[in-house]
Coordinates of C-alpha atoms in Angstrom, one line a residue:
M24 CA 19.2 -17.5 -2.7
Y25 CA 17.5 -17.3 -6.1
K26 CA 13.6 -17.3 -5.9
I27 CA 11.5 -19.9 -7.7
V28 CA 7.7 -20.1 -8.5
L29 CA 6.4 -23.5 -9.3
V30 CA 3.4 -24.1 -11.7
D31 CA 1.5 -27.3 -12.1
D32 CA -2.2 -28.2 -12.4
E33 CA -1.7 -31.5 -10.5
P34 CA -1.8 -30.8 -6.7
F35 CA 0.2 -33.9 -5.9
E36 CA 3.0 -33.1 -8.4
L37 CA 3.1 -29.5 -7.2
D38 CA 3.3 -30.5 -3.5
T39 CA 6.0 -33.1 -4.2
L40 CA 8.0 -30.5 -6.3
E41 CA 7.7 -27.9 -3.6
K42 CA 8.4 -30.0 -0.5
Y43 CA 10.6 -32.9 -1.5
V44 CA 13.2 -31.3 -3.7
P45 CA 16.2 -30.0 -1.7
W46 CA 15.9 -26.5 -3.1
E47 CA 17.7 -24.6 -0.3
E48 CA 20.6 -27.1 -0.5
M49 CA 21.0 -26.2 -4.2
G50 CA 20.8 -22.4 -3.4
F51 CA 17.1 -21.7 -4.3
K52 CA 13.9 -20.9 -2.4
V53 CA 10.3 -21.6 -3.5
I54 CA 8.4 -18.4 -2.9
G55 CA 5.1 -19.3 -4.5
T56 CA 3.0 -21.8 -6.5
A57 CA 0.3 -21.6 -9.1
K58 CA -2.2 -24.1 -10.6
N59 CA -2.1 -22.8 -14.2
G60 CA -0.5 -20.2 -16.4
K61 CA -3.1 -17.5 -15.8
E62 CA -2.7 -17.7 -12.0
A63 CA 1.1 -17.8 -12.5
L64 CA 1.0 -14.5 -14.4
S65 CA -0.5 -12.8 -11.4
K66 CA 1.8 -14.6 -8.9
V67 CA 5.0 -13.8 -10.8
G68 CA 4.0 -10.2 -11.3
E69 CA 3.5 -9.9 -7.5
L70 CA 6.5 -11.9 -6.3
L71 CA 9.1 -11.3 -9.1
P72 CA 11.0 -14.6 -8.9
D73 CA 14.2 -15.3 -10.7
I74 CA 13.0 -18.7 -12.1
V75 CA 9.7 -20.3 -12.9
I76 CA 9.4 -24.1 -13.3
T77 CA 6.2 -24.9 -15.1
D78 CA 4.3 -27.8 -16.5
V79 CA 3.6 -27.6 -20.2
K80 CA 0.0 -28.9 -20.5
M81 CA -2.4 -27.1 -18.1
P82 CA -6.0 -25.9 -18.3
I83 CA -7.0 -22.2 -18.8
M84 CA -3.4 -21.3 -19.9
D85 CA -0.7 -23.7 -20.7
G86 CA 3.0 -23.3 -20.0
V87 CA 4.1 -22.3 -23.5
E88 CA 1.5 -19.4 -23.6
F89 CA 2.5 -18.3 -20.1
A90 CA 6.2 -18.3 -21.1
D91 CA 5.5 -16.3 -24.3
I92 CA 3.7 -13.6 -22.3
M93 CA 6.5 -13.5 -19.7
R94 CA 9.2 -13.2 -22.3
E95 CA 7.6 -9.8 -23.2
R96 CA 7.0 -8.7 -19.5
L97 CA 10.2 -10.0 -17.8
P98 CA 12.8 -10.8 -20.5
H99 CA 15.4 -11.9 -17.8
L100 CA 13.0 -14.4 -16.1
K101 CA 14.4 -18.0 -16.4
I102 CA 11.7 -20.5 -17.4
I103 CA 12.1 -24.3 -17.1
F104 CA 9.5 -26.6 -18.6
L105 CA 8.5 -29.8 -16.9
S106 CA 6.4 -32.3 -18.8
G107 CA 5.4 -36.0 -19.0
Y108 CA 5.5 -35.9 -22.8
D109 CA 8.8 -36.6 -24.6
D110 CA 7.5 -35.0 -27.7
F111 CA 9.5 -32.9 -30.2
S112 CA 6.7 -30.4 -30.6
Y113 CA 7.0 -29.5 -26.9
V114 CA 10.8 -29.2 -27.2
K115 CA 10.4 -27.0 -30.2
A116 CA 7.9 -24.7 -28.4
A117 CA 10.3 -24.5 -25.5
L118 CA 13.1 -23.4 -27.8
Q119 CA 10.8 -20.8 -29.4
V120 CA 10.1 -19.1 -26.1
E121 CA 13.8 -19.3 -25.2
A122 CA 13.2 -21.6 -22.2
S123 CA 16.2 -22.3 -19.9
G124 CA 15.5 -26.1 -19.8
Y125 CA 13.1 -29.0 -20.4
L126 CA 12.7 -31.8 -17.9
L127 CA 10.6 -35.0 -18.2
K128 CA 8.4 -36.4 -15.5
P129 CA 8.8 -38.4 -13.4
L130 CA 11.5 -36.0 -12.2
D131 CA 15.1 -37.2 -12.0
V132 CA 16.5 -35.2 -9.1
E133 CA 20.1 -35.5 -10.4
E134 CA 19.0 -34.2 -13.8
L135 CA 17.3 -31.3 -12.0
R136 CA 20.5 -30.6 -10.0
K137 CA 22.6 -30.4 -13.2
L138 CA 20.1 -28.1 -14.9
M139 CA 19.6 -25.8 -11.9
K140 CA 23.4 -25.5 -11.6
K141 CA 23.6 -24.1 -15.1
V142 CA 20.6 -21.8 -14.5
K143 CA 22.2 -20.5 -11.3
V144 CA 25.4 -19.6 -13.2
K145 CA 23.3 -17.6 -15.8
C146 CA 21.4 -15.8 -13.0
M147 CA 24.7 -14.9 -11.2
E148 CA 26.3 -13.5 -14.4
E149 CA 23.3 -11.4 -15.3
Q150 CA 22.9 -10.1 -11.8
R151 CA 26.5 -9.0 -11.6
V152 CA 26.3 -7.1 -14.9
K153 CA 22.9 -5.6 -14.0
L154 CA 23.8 -4.5 -10.5
S155 CA 27.1 -3.0 -11.5
S156 CA 25.7 -1.0 -14.4
R157 CA 22.5 0.1 -12.4
A158 CA 24.6 1.1 -9.4
L159 CA 26.9 3.2 -11.5
A160 CA 24.0 4.9 -13.3
I161 CA 22.3 5.7 -10.0
Q162 CA 25.5 7.2 -8.7
Y163 CA 25.9 9.4 -11.8
I164 CA 22.3 10.5 -11.6
K165 CA 22.8 11.6 -7.9
E166 CA 25.8 13.5 -9.0
M167 CA 23.8 15.2 -11.7
L168 CA 21.2 16.5 -9.2
N169 CA 23.9 18.5 -7.4
E170 CA 25.6 19.7 -10.6
K171 CA 24.8 23.1 -12.2
H172 CA 27.5 23.5 -14.9
P173 CA 26.1 22.7 -18.4
Q174 CA 29.2 21.0 -19.7
A175 CA 29.6 18.9 -16.7
L176 CA 25.9 17.8 -17.0
K177 CA 26.5 16.8 -20.7
T178 CA 29.6 14.8 -19.7
I179 CA 27.7 12.9 -17.0
A180 CA 24.8 12.2 -19.2
A181 CA 27.1 10.7 -21.9
E182 CA 28.6 8.5 -19.3
I183 CA 25.2 7.2 -18.2
R184 CA 24.1 6.5 -21.8
S185 CA 27.4 4.6 -22.5
L186 CA 26.4 2.1 -19.8
G187 CA 23.7 0.7 -22.1
L188 CA 21.3 0.1 -19.2
E189 CA 18.0 -1.2 -20.6
P190 CA 15.6 1.3 -18.9
L191 CA 17.8 4.1 -20.4
I192 CA 18.2 3.0 -24.0
S193 CA 16.5 5.8 -26.0
S194 CA 16.7 6.1 -29.7
S195 CA 15.4 9.7 -29.5
G196 CA 17.6 10.7 -26.6
A197 CA 14.5 11.8 -24.7
Y198 CA 13.3 10.5 -21.3
S199 CA 10.3 10.8 -19.0
F200 CA 11.0 12.0 -15.5
S201 CA 8.7 11.5 -12.5
L202 CA 8.9 12.0 -8.8
I203 CA 7.3 9.6 -6.3
T204 CA 7.2 10.9 -2.7
I205 CA 6.0 9.3 0.6
D206 CA 3.9 12.1 2.0
E207 CA 3.6 13.0 5.7
F208 CA 6.8 11.0 6.3
P209 CA 7.4 12.2 9.8
T210 CA 3.8 11.5 10.8
L211 CA 3.9 8.1 9.3
T212 CA 7.1 7.0 11.0
K213 CA 6.6 8.6 14.4
V214 CA 2.8 8.8 15.0
I215 CA 0.9 6.3 12.8
E216 CA 0.8 2.7 14.1
N217 CA 2.9 0.4 11.8
G218 CA 3.8 3.6 9.9
L219 CA 7.5 2.7 9.6
S220 CA 6.7 -0.7 8.2
I221 CA 4.3 1.0 5.7
T222 CA 7.1 3.3 4.4
Q223 CA 9.4 0.3 4.1
D224 CA 6.7 -1.7 2.2
I225 CA 6.1 1.3 -0.1
G226 CA 9.8 1.5 -0.9
R227 CA 10.0 -2.2 -1.7
R228 CA 6.9 -2.1 -3.9
I229 CA 8.3 0.9 -5.8
E230 CA 11.5 -1.0 -6.5
R231 CA 9.6 -4.0 -7.8
L232 CA 7.4 -1.8 -10.0
A233 CA 10.5 -0.2 -11.5
E234 CA 11.8 -3.6 -12.5
T235 CA 8.5 -4.8 -14.0
H236 CA 7.9 -1.6 -15.9
D237 CA 11.4 -1.3 -17.2
A238 CA 12.2 2.0 -15.4
L239 CA 15.2 3.1 -13.4
I240 CA 14.4 4.2 -9.8
V241 CA 16.8 6.5 -7.9
S242 CA 16.1 6.9 -4.2
V243 CA 17.1 10.6 -3.6
N244 CA 16.3 10.0 0.1
E245 CA 14.0 7.7 2.1
R246 CA 10.9 9.7 1.0
Q247 CA 11.8 10.8 -2.5
H248 CA 12.1 8.4 -5.5
L249 CA 13.0 9.7 -8.9
V250 CA 11.9 7.6 -11.8
L251 CA 13.5 7.6 -15.3
S252 CA 11.9 5.9 -18.3
V253 CA 11.9 6.0 -22.0
K254 CA 8.1 5.5 -22.1
A255 CA 5.7 8.3 -22.9
P256 CA 5.1 10.9 -20.1
L257 CA 2.6 9.8 -17.5
Q258 CA 2.2 6.3 -18.9
D259 CA 4.1 4.6 -16.1
M260 CA 2.8 6.7 -13.3
L261 CA -0.9 6.0 -14.2
E262 CA -0.1 2.2 -14.1
W263 CA 2.0 2.5 -10.9
S264 CA -0.7 4.4 -9.0
K265 CA -3.2 1.6 -9.8
E266 CA -0.8 -1.2 -8.8
L267 CA 0.2 0.4 -5.5
G268 CA -3.5 0.3 -4.5
V269 CA -4.2 1.2 -0.8
F270 CA -0.7 2.8 -0.3
T271 CA -1.6 5.6 -2.7
R272 CA -3.2 7.5 0.1
W273 CA 0.3 8.2 1.3
I274 CA 2.0 8.7 -2.1
T275 CA 2.1 11.6 -4.5
F276 CA 3.1 11.0 -8.1
C277 CA 4.4 14.0 -9.9
S278 CA 5.2 13.7 -13.6
N279 CA 6.6 16.0 -16.1
S280 CA 4.2 16.8 -19.0
R281 CA 6.8 16.3 -21.7
Q282 CA 10.0 14.3 -22.2
S283 CA 13.4 15.9 -21.7
R284 CA 17.0 15.2 -22.4
L285 CA 19.1 13.5 -19.7
E286 CA 21.2 16.6 -19.0
E287 CA 17.9 18.5 -18.2
L288 CA 17.2 16.2 -15.3
P289 CA 18.4 18.6 -12.5
S290 CA 16.1 21.4 -13.6
V291 CA 13.2 19.1 -14.2
Y292 CA 13.7 17.5 -10.7
R293 CA 13.6 20.9 -9.1
K294 CA 10.4 21.7 -10.9
L295 CA 8.8 18.4 -9.9
L296 CA 9.8 18.9 -6.3
Q297 CA 8.5 22.5 -6.2
T298 CA 5.2 21.4 -7.8
R299 CA 4.8 18.5 -5.5
N300 CA 5.6 20.5 -2.3
R301 CA 3.0 23.2 -3.0
H302 CA 0.3 20.7 -4.0
V303 CA 0.8 18.5 -0.9
L304 CA 1.0 21.5 1.4
L305 CA -2.4 22.8 0.1
N306 CA -4.2 19.5 -0.7
G307 CA -2.7 16.9 1.6
A308 CA -1.2 13.5 0.9
G309 CA -1.9 11.1 -1.9
H310 CA -2.2 12.8 -5.4
F311 CA -1.4 12.3 -9.0
I312 CA -0.2 15.7 -10.5
V313 CA 1.4 16.9 -13.6
A314 CA 4.2 19.6 -13.6
D315 CA 3.9 22.1 -16.4
D316 CA 5.1 25.6 -16.8
G317 CA 2.2 27.2 -14.9
S318 CA 1.6 24.4 -12.3
A319 CA 3.5 26.1 -9.5
N320 CA 1.8 29.5 -9.8
P321 CA -1.4 30.4 -8.1
E322 CA -4.4 31.1 -10.3
S323 CA -5.8 34.0 -8.2
N324 CA -5.1 36.2 -5.3
P325 CA -8.1 35.8 -3.0
E326 CA -9.2 38.4 -0.4
P327 CA -7.8 37.7 3.1
M328 CA -10.4 36.1 5.5
Q329 CA -11.1 37.1 9.1
P330 CA -10.9 34.1 11.4
P331 CA -14.2 33.2 13.1
A332 CA -14.7 34.1 16.8
F333 CA -13.3 31.8 19.4
E334 CA -16.5 32.2 21.5
L335 CA -18.5 30.7 18.7
L336 CA -16.4 27.5 18.9
L337 CA -16.9 27.4 22.7
S338 CA -20.6 27.5 22.1
H339 CA -20.4 24.6 19.6
V340 CA -18.4 22.5 22.1
L341 CA -20.8 23.2 25.0
H342 CA -24.0 22.4 22.9
E343 CA -22.4 19.3 21.2
R344 CA -22.7 20.8 17.7
L345 CA -20.2 18.6 15.9
R346 CA -20.8 19.6 12.4
E347 CA -20.8 23.3 13.2
A348 CA -17.5 22.8 15.1
E349 CA -15.9 21.1 12.0
L350 CA -17.0 24.0 9.8
W351 CA -15.6 26.5 12.3
I352 CA -12.2 24.7 12.2
S353 CA -12.3 24.8 8.4
E354 CA -12.9 28.5 8.3
F355 CA -10.3 29.1 10.9
V356 CA -7.6 27.2 8.9
K357 CA -8.5 29.0 5.7
A358 CA -8.2 32.4 7.4
H359 CA -4.6 31.6 8.3
T360 CA -3.7 30.1 4.9
N361 CA -1.8 32.4 2.4
V362 CA -2.7 30.8 -0.9
T363 CA -0.5 33.2 -2.9
N364 CA 2.6 32.2 -1.0
P365 CA 1.6 29.2 1.1
S366 CA 3.5 28.0 4.2
I367 CA 2.7 25.6 7.0
G368 CA 4.2 27.9 9.6
P369 CA 1.4 30.4 10.1
V370 CA -1.2 27.7 10.1
E371 CA 0.7 25.6 12.7
Q372 CA 1.2 28.7 14.9
A373 CA -2.5 29.6 14.8
C374 CA -3.5 26.0 15.6
L375 CA -1.0 25.8 18.6
E376 CA -2.5 29.0 20.0
L377 CA -6.1 27.6 19.5
L378 CA -5.0 24.5 21.3
D379 CA -3.7 26.5 24.2
Q380 CA -7.0 28.3 24.5
L381 CA -9.1 25.2 24.4
Y382 CA -7.0 23.4 27.1
A383 CA -7.2 26.6 29.2
V384 CA -11.0 26.9 29.0
H385 CA -12.1 23.2 29.0
V386 CA -9.4 20.8 30.1
Q387 CA -7.3 22.4 32.9
P388 CA -10.3 23.5 35.0
H389 CA -12.0 20.1 34.7
T390 CA -9.6 17.4 35.8
V391 CA -12.1 14.6 34.9
L392 CA -11.6 15.6 31.2
K393 CA -7.8 15.0 31.2
G394 CA -8.1 11.3 30.8
R395 CA -10.7 11.6 28.1
V396 CA -8.9 13.8 25.6
A397 CA -5.6 13.7 23.9
D398 CA -2.5 14.6 26.0
K399 CA -1.4 18.2 25.2
T400 CA 2.2 17.3 24.8
T401 CA 1.5 14.4 22.5
L402 CA -0.8 16.6 20.4
L403 CA 1.7 19.4 20.2
H404 CA 4.3 16.9 18.9
K405 CA 1.8 15.7 16.2
L406 CA 1.2 19.2 15.0
S407 CA 4.9 20.1 14.9
I408 CA 5.8 17.3 12.3
I409 CA 2.7 17.7 10.0
E410 CA 3.6 18.6 6.4
S411 CA 0.2 19.6 4.9
I412 CA -2.5 22.0 5.9
P413 CA -5.4 19.5 5.4
L414 CA -3.8 17.1 7.9
M415 CA -3.2 20.0 10.4
E416 CA -7.0 20.9 10.0
H417 CA -8.0 17.2 10.4
T418 CA -5.8 16.8 13.6
I419 CA -7.3 19.9 15.3
S420 CA -10.9 18.9 14.2
Q421 CA -10.4 15.4 15.7
F422 CA -9.3 16.9 19.0
V423 CA -12.3 19.3 19.1
L424 CA -14.7 16.5 18.3
Q425 CA -13.1 14.4 21.0
L426 CA -13.4 17.4 23.4
I427 CA -17.1 17.8 22.6
K428 CA -17.8 14.1 23.3
A429 CA -15.7 14.3 26.5
V430 CA -17.6 17.3 27.7
A431 CA -21.0 15.6 26.9
G432 CA -19.8 12.4 28.6
V433 CA -19.0 14.2 31.9
E434 CA -22.8 14.8 32.2
G435 CA -23.5 11.1 32.0
E436 CA -22.6 8.0 29.9
K437 CA -25.8 8.2 28.0
H438 CA -24.8 6.0 25.1
T439 CA -23.8 2.8 27.1
P440 CA -27.3 1.2 26.8
L441 CA -27.3 1.9 23.0
I442 CA -23.9 0.3 22.5
R443 CA -25.1 -2.7 24.5
Q444 CA -28.2 -2.9 22.4
L445 CA -26.2 -2.8 19.2
K446 CA -23.8 -5.5 20.3
E447 CA -26.7 -7.8 21.1
L448 CA -28.2 -7.1 17.7
I449 CA -25.0 -8.1 16.0
K450 CA -24.6 -11.3 18.0
R451 CA -28.2 -12.3 17.1
E452 CA -28.0 -11.4 13.4
Y453 CA -24.3 -11.9 12.4
A454 CA -25.4 -14.5 9.8
R455 CA -27.2 -11.9 7.6
P456 CA -25.7 -9.0 5.7
L457 CA -25.2 -6.3 8.2
S458 CA -24.8 -2.8 6.7
I459 CA -24.1 0.2 8.8
D460 CA -27.4 1.7 7.4
Y461 CA -29.4 -1.3 8.6
L462 CA -27.8 -1.2 12.1
A463 CA -28.3 2.5 12.4
E464 CA -31.9 2.1 11.5
Q465 CA -32.5 -0.5 14.2
V466 CA -31.2 1.9 16.9
Y467 CA -32.8 5.0 15.5
M468 CA -29.5 6.8 14.8
S469 CA -27.7 8.3 11.7
P470 CA -24.9 5.9 10.3
N471 CA -22.1 8.5 10.7
Y472 CA -23.0 9.2 14.3
L473 CA -23.3 5.5 15.0
R474 CA -19.8 4.8 13.6
T475 CA -18.4 7.6 15.8
I476 CA -19.9 6.6 19.1
F477 CA -19.4 2.8 18.6
K478 CA -15.6 3.4 17.9
E479 CA -15.4 5.7 20.9
Y480 CA -17.0 3.4 23.3
T481 CA -15.7 0.0 22.1
G482 CA -12.4 0.7 20.5
Y483 CA -13.6 -1.1 17.4
T484 CA -15.3 0.0 14.2
V485 CA -18.7 -1.5 13.6
L486 CA -17.2 -3.6 10.8
E487 CA -14.4 -4.8 12.9
Y488 CA -16.8 -5.9 15.7
V489 CA -19.1 -7.7 13.2
T490 CA -16.0 -9.5 11.8
Q491 CA -14.9 -10.4 15.4
V492 CA -18.3 -11.9 16.2
R493 CA -18.3 -13.9 12.9
M494 CA -14.8 -15.2 13.4
D495 CA -15.6 -16.3 17.0
Q496 CA -18.7 -18.2 15.7
A497 CA -16.8 -19.8 12.9
M498 CA -14.2 -21.1 15.4
E499 CA -16.9 -22.8 17.3
M500 CA -18.5 -24.3 14.2
L501 CA -15.1 -25.6 13.0
Q502 CA -15.2 -28.0 16.0
D503 CA -18.1 -29.8 14.2
G504 CA -16.3 -32.0 11.7
S505 CA -19.6 -32.6 9.8
L506 CA -19.7 -29.0 8.7
K507 CA -18.0 -28.1 5.4
I508 CA -16.0 -24.9 5.1
H509 CA -18.5 -23.4 2.6
E510 CA -21.4 -24.2 4.9
I511 CA -19.7 -22.4 7.8
S512 CA -18.9 -19.5 5.6
T513 CA -22.6 -19.1 4.7
K514 CA -23.7 -19.6 8.4
V515 CA -21.5 -16.7 9.5
G516 CA -22.6 -14.3 6.9
Y517 CA -20.1 -14.8 4.0
E518 CA -21.5 -15.9 0.6
N519 CA -18.0 -16.2 -0.9
A520 CA -16.1 -19.0 0.9
S521 CA -12.7 -17.8 -0.5
H522 CA -13.4 -14.3 1.0
F523 CA -14.3 -16.0 4.4
C524 CA -11.1 -18.1 4.3
A525 CA -9.0 -15.0 3.6
I526 CA -10.5 -13.0 6.5
F527 CA -10.2 -16.0 8.8
H528 CA -6.5 -16.3 7.9
K529 CA -5.9 -12.6 8.4
K530 CA -7.6 -12.5 11.8
R531 CA -6.4 -15.9 13.2
G532 CA -3.2 -16.6 11.3
L533 CA -4.4 -19.9 10.1
T534 CA -6.8 -21.0 7.3
P535 CA -10.0 -22.6 8.5
N536 CA -8.8 -26.1 7.6
Q537 CA -5.5 -25.5 9.4
Y538 CA -7.4 -24.4 12.5
R539 CA -9.6 -27.5 12.3
N540 CA -6.6 -29.8 11.9
Q541 CA -5.0 -28.1 14.8
L542 CA -8.1 -28.8 16.9
L543 CA -8.0 -32.5 15.9
R544 CA -4.4 -32.9 17.1
L545 CA -5.3 -31.6 20.6

């Protein structure tokens, strides 16, 4: 089905258009709505529909201005104007922005059917041409990556250019090449909760970005995406890194510092991959890097370090010196890292041996600890699939900190009264702004340590627990029909009612109004 976004400033008109027109019967699906042109710009950029049906006259931004902007951003987007004004000036404006149709209100469903049938045919024709050319270009590019003979590379490059694919039309014959990788892919898909869905979401978002930024994306494999564009080097990647937002913690963008000819793609790809692999290995996931002629070479040859004494770590564990233990792990990992010719192997082997020692000294002789620290087999599996040295260090550090707390806990659950006190404080003061600094001050503890012990003893972060208490209170208040949503929002600690509604929907799966209506039906 082809996707539609509807735009109208009249709620009744918008609701009628969305719910009472047999879209699916005609082969379409409404995937979003907006109240004006400005809101529609954001919605269309996010959802990437095939068609937009928009009212002409709207506040903030009218339909004609919206269409004019979208013609530049998404030239293939089909726009249909809907208006209560049978005025030539509106028809003329629609023609100027190359609209696909113009319908008058009140809507005649049969007229709509006829127009949508024509629009659907246009969509199908464009899709067939676009998909066939794009698929063929991607196939050629994948062949290029495995080709080494110069003449063969020139021949394939000529075939690609002959397709006339929009993202690859270059008057200068020069292109920008970038590599986007999903970092720590095995850890994401096998260890991190919801990690597989995260990788799939990243893949979908990258494909959408390629379309909106007029670039060609070639998925080399499930974790590597090669991007070809005629824009200046780095321009696209800087924009993409912003638009991918929270996912950038798992993504590395590696761009070439200059444009190259199409037949140079295999050598540029190998350089991008080499630069990316070294950088992620030494610095971890989620970076924006530029590959140049010296980027893969080390700047210096540091003197080798001696690893710190194991007995010192044992002392840190026994005396609950968390910070000192973290510093010990950092020095230990550095001592086993060869910066000149880095490899994950020696670091992994050293960490595995350290793990064996810690289990032998602390866990095996004390059976009570076995249920309080990570299972050895599980931890070994985590270490075996890690890609970067920083994540290796973090994983070992987390285990050592867990071990320190477990050893301390054997001597007595000393923090239980404190956690109870903090929970009671949150339940009393949920309506006011509750920062971690304020809460830590009330229980005479540092913010970082409070975060750590609260998560350990409750399974929630402090923020998650505060949110849980506020949502529970909001659900009780929603039973009182005299309270307005914005009043409830303020009473449970949210000054912004929209923010409150968004969190309520995320946590409960319903908006506050939907939840209240559900209560009324019971």
